[in-house]
PDB file of C-alpha atoms in Angstrom:
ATOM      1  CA  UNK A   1     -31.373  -8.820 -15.443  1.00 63.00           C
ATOM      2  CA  UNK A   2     -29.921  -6.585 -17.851  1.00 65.00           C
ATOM      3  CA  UNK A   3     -30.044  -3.470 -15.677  1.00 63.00           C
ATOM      4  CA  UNK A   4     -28.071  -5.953 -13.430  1.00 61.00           C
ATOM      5  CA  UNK A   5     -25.128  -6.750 -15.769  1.00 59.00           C
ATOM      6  CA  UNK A   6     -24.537  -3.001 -16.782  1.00 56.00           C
ATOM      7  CA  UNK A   7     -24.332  -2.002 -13.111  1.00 47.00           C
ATOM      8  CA  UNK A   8     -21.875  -4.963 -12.510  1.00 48.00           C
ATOM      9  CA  UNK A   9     -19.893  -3.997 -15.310  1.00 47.00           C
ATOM     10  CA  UNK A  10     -19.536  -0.233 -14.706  1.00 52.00           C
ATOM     11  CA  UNK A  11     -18.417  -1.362 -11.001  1.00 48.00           C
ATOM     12  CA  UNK A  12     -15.372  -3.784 -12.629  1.00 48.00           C
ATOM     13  CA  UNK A  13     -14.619  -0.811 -14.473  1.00 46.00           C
ATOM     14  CA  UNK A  14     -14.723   2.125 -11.900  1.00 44.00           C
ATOM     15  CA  UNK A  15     -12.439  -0.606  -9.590  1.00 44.00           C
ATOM     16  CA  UNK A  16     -10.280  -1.268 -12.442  1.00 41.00           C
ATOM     17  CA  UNK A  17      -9.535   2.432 -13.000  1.00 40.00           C
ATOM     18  CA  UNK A  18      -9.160   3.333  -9.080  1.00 43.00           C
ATOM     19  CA  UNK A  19      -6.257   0.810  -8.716  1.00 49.00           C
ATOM     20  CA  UNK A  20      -4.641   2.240 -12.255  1.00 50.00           C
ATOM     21  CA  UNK A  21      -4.798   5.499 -10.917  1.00 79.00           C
ATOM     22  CA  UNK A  22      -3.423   5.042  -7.574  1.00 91.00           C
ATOM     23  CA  UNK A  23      -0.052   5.794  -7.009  1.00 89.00           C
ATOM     24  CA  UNK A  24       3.075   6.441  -4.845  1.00 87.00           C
ATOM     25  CA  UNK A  25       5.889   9.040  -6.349  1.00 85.00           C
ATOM     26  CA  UNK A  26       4.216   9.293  -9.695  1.00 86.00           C
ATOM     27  CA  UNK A  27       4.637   5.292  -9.848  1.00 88.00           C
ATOM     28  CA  UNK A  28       1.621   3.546 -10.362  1.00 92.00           C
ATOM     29  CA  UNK A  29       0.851   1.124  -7.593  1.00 89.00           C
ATOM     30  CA  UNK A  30       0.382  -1.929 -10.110  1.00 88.00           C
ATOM     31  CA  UNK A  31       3.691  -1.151 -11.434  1.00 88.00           C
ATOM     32  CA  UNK A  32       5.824  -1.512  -8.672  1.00 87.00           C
ATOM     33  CA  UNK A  33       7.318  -4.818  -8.740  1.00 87.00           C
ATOM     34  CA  UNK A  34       9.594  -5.614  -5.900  1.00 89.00           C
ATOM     35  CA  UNK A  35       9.648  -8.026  -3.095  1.00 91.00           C
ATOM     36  CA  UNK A  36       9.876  -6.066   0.198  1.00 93.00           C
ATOM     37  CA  UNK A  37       8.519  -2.539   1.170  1.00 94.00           C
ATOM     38  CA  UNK A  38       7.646  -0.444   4.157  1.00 94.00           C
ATOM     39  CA  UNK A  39       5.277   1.835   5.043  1.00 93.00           C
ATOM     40  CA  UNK A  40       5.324   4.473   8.014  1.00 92.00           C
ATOM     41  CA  UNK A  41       2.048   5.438   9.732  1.00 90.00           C
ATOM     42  CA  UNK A  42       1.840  10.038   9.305  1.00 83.00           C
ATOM     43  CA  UNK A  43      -0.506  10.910  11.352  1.00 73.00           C
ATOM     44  CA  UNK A  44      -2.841  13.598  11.746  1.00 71.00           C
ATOM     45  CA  UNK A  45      -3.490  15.667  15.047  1.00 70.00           C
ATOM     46  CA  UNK A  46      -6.839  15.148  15.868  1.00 77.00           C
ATOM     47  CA  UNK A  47      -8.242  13.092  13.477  1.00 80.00           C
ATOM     48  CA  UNK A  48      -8.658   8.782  13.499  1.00 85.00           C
ATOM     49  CA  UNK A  49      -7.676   8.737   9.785  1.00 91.00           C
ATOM     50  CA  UNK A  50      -3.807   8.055   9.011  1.00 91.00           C
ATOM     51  CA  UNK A  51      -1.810   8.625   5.851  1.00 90.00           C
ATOM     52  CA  UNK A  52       1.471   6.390   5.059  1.00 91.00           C
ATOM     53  CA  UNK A  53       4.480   6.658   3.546  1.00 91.00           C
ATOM     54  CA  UNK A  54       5.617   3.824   1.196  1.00 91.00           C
ATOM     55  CA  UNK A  55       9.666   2.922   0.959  1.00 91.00           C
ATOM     56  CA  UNK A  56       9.720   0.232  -1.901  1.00 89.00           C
ATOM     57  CA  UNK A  57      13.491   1.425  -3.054  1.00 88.00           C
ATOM     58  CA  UNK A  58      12.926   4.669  -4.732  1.00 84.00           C
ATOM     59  CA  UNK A  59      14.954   7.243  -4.593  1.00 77.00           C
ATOM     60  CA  UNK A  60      13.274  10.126  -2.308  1.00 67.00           C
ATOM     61  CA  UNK A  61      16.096  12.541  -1.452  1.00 73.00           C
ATOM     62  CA  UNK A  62      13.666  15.757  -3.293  1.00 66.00           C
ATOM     63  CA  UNK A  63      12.101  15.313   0.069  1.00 62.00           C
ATOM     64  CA  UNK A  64       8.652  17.113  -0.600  1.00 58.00           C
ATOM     65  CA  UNK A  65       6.013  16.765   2.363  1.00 53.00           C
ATOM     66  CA  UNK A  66       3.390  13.925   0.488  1.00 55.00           C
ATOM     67  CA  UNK A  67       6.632  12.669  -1.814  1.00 75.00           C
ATOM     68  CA  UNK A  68       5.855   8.691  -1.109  1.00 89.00           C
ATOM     69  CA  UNK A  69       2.028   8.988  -0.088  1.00 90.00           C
ATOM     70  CA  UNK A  70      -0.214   6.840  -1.997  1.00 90.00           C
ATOM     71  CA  UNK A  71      -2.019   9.705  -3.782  1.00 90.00           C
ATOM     72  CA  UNK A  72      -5.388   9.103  -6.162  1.00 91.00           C
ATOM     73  CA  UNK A  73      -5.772  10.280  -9.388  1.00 89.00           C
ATOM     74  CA  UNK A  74      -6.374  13.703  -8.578  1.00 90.00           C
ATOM     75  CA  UNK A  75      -3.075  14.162  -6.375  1.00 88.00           C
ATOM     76  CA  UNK A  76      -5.140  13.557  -3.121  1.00 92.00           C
ATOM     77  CA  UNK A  77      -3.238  11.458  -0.347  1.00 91.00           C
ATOM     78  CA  UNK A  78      -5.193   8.331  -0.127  1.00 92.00           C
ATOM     79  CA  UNK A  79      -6.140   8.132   3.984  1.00 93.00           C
ATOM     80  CA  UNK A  80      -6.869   5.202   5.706  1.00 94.00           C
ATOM     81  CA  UNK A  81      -9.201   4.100   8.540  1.00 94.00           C
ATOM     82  CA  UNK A  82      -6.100   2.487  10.416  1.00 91.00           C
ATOM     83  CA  UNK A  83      -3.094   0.613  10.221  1.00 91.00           C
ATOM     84  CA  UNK A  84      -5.050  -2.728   9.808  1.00 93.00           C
ATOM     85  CA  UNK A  85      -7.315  -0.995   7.087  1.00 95.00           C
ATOM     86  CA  UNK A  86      -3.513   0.153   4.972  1.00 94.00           C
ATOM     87  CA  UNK A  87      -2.229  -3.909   6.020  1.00 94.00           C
ATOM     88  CA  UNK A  88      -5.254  -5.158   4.145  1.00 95.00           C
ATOM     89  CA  UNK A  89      -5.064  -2.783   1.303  1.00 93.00           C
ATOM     90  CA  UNK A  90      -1.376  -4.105   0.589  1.00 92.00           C
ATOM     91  CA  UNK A  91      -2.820  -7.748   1.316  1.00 93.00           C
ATOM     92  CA  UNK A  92      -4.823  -7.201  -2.357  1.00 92.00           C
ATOM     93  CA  UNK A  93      -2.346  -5.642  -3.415  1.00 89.00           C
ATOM     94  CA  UNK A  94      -0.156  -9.329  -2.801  1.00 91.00           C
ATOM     95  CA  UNK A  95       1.615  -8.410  -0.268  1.00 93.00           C
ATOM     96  CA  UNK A  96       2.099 -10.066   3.132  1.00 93.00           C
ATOM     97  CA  UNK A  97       3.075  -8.676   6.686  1.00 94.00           C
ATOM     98  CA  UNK A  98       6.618  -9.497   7.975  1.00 94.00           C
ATOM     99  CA  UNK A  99       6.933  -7.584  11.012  1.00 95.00           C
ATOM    100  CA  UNK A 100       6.228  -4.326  12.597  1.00 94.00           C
ATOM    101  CA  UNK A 101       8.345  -2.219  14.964  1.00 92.00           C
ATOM    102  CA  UNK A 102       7.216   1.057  16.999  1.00 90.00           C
ATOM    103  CA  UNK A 103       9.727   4.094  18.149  1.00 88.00           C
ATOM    104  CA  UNK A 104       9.544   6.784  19.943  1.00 82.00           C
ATOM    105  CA  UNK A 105      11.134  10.150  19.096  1.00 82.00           C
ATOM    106  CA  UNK A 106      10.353  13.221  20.644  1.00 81.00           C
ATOM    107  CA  UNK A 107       7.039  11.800  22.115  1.00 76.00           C
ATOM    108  CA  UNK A 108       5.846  10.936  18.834  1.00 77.00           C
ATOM    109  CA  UNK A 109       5.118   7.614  17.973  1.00 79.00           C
ATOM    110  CA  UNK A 110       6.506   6.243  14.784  1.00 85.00           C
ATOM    111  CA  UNK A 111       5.398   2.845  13.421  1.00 90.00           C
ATOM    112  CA  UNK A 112       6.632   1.132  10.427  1.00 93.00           C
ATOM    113  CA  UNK A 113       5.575  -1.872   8.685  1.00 94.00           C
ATOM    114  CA  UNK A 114       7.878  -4.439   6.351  1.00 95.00           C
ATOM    115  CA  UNK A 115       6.011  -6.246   4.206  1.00 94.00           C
ATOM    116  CA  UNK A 116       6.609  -8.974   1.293  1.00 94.00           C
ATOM    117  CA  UNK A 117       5.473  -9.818  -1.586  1.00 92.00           C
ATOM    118  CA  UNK A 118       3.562 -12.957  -1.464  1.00 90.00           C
ATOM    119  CA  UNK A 119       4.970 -16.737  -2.157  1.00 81.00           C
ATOM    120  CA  UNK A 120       3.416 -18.246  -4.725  1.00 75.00           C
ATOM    121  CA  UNK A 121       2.884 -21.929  -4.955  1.00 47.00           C
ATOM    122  CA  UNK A 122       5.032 -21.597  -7.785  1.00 43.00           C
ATOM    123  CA  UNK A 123       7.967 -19.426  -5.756  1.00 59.00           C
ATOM    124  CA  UNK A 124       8.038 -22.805  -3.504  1.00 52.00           C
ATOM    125  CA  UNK A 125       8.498 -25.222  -6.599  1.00 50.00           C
ATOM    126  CA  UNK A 126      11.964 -23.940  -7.223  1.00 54.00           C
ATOM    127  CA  UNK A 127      13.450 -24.149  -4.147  1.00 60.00           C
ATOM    128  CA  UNK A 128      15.696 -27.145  -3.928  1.00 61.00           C
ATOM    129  CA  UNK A 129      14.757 -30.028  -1.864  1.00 57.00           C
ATOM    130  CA  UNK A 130      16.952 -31.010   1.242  1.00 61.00           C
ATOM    131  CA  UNK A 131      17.415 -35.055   1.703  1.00 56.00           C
TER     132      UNK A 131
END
């Protein structure tokens, strides 16, 4: 039972430090605090991983190639196993989906996710009440 607890608790810890350490622009991802962002599916030729880019207001006119890429801890872009796999990793994050749009430039397909961050049952307690 022991051996069970210690194993437990080095797994809180190990999660606790991956979601510390992951971040976007040198901003940690539990520090951003804003209501809406978007991210933009990058893809890779020939491979069914994808990489986004995150938008949540910062300013990203230096313009370097994995500027706004979730990165880890060791400055590797975070990839993920598809667009649903990135919605669900903002859904713990407490973000919710608003809408999604695709594009086409150049045959290249672009899409791009808005997202929100989630209403609280608090959020809805201050919003007047129409008679």
């Amino acid at each position: 039972m022991r051996k069970i607890r210690i194993v437990v608790l080095i797994f809180m810890i190990s999660g606790s430090f991956t979601v510390q350490s992951q971040t976007v622009d040198n901003v940690p991802l539990s520090e951003i605090n804003v209501t809406y962002i978007e991210f933009t599916k990058i893809g890779k030729v020939f491979s069914p991983k994808v990489r986004i880019q995150v938008d949540f207001g910062q300013d990203r006119s230096r313009g370097r190639i994995n500027e706004s890429q979730i990165t880890d801890s060791d400055g590797r872009v975070i990839e993920f196993n598809s667009l649903v796999d990135a919605l669900n990793f903002f859904d713990q994050l407490g973000y919710e989906f608003l809408e999604g749009n695709r594009s086409h430039i150049e045959r290249v397909n672009i899409d791009q996710y808005l997202l929100r961050k989630k209403k609280t049952l608090l959020d809805s307690a201050n919003i007047p009440r129409q008679n």
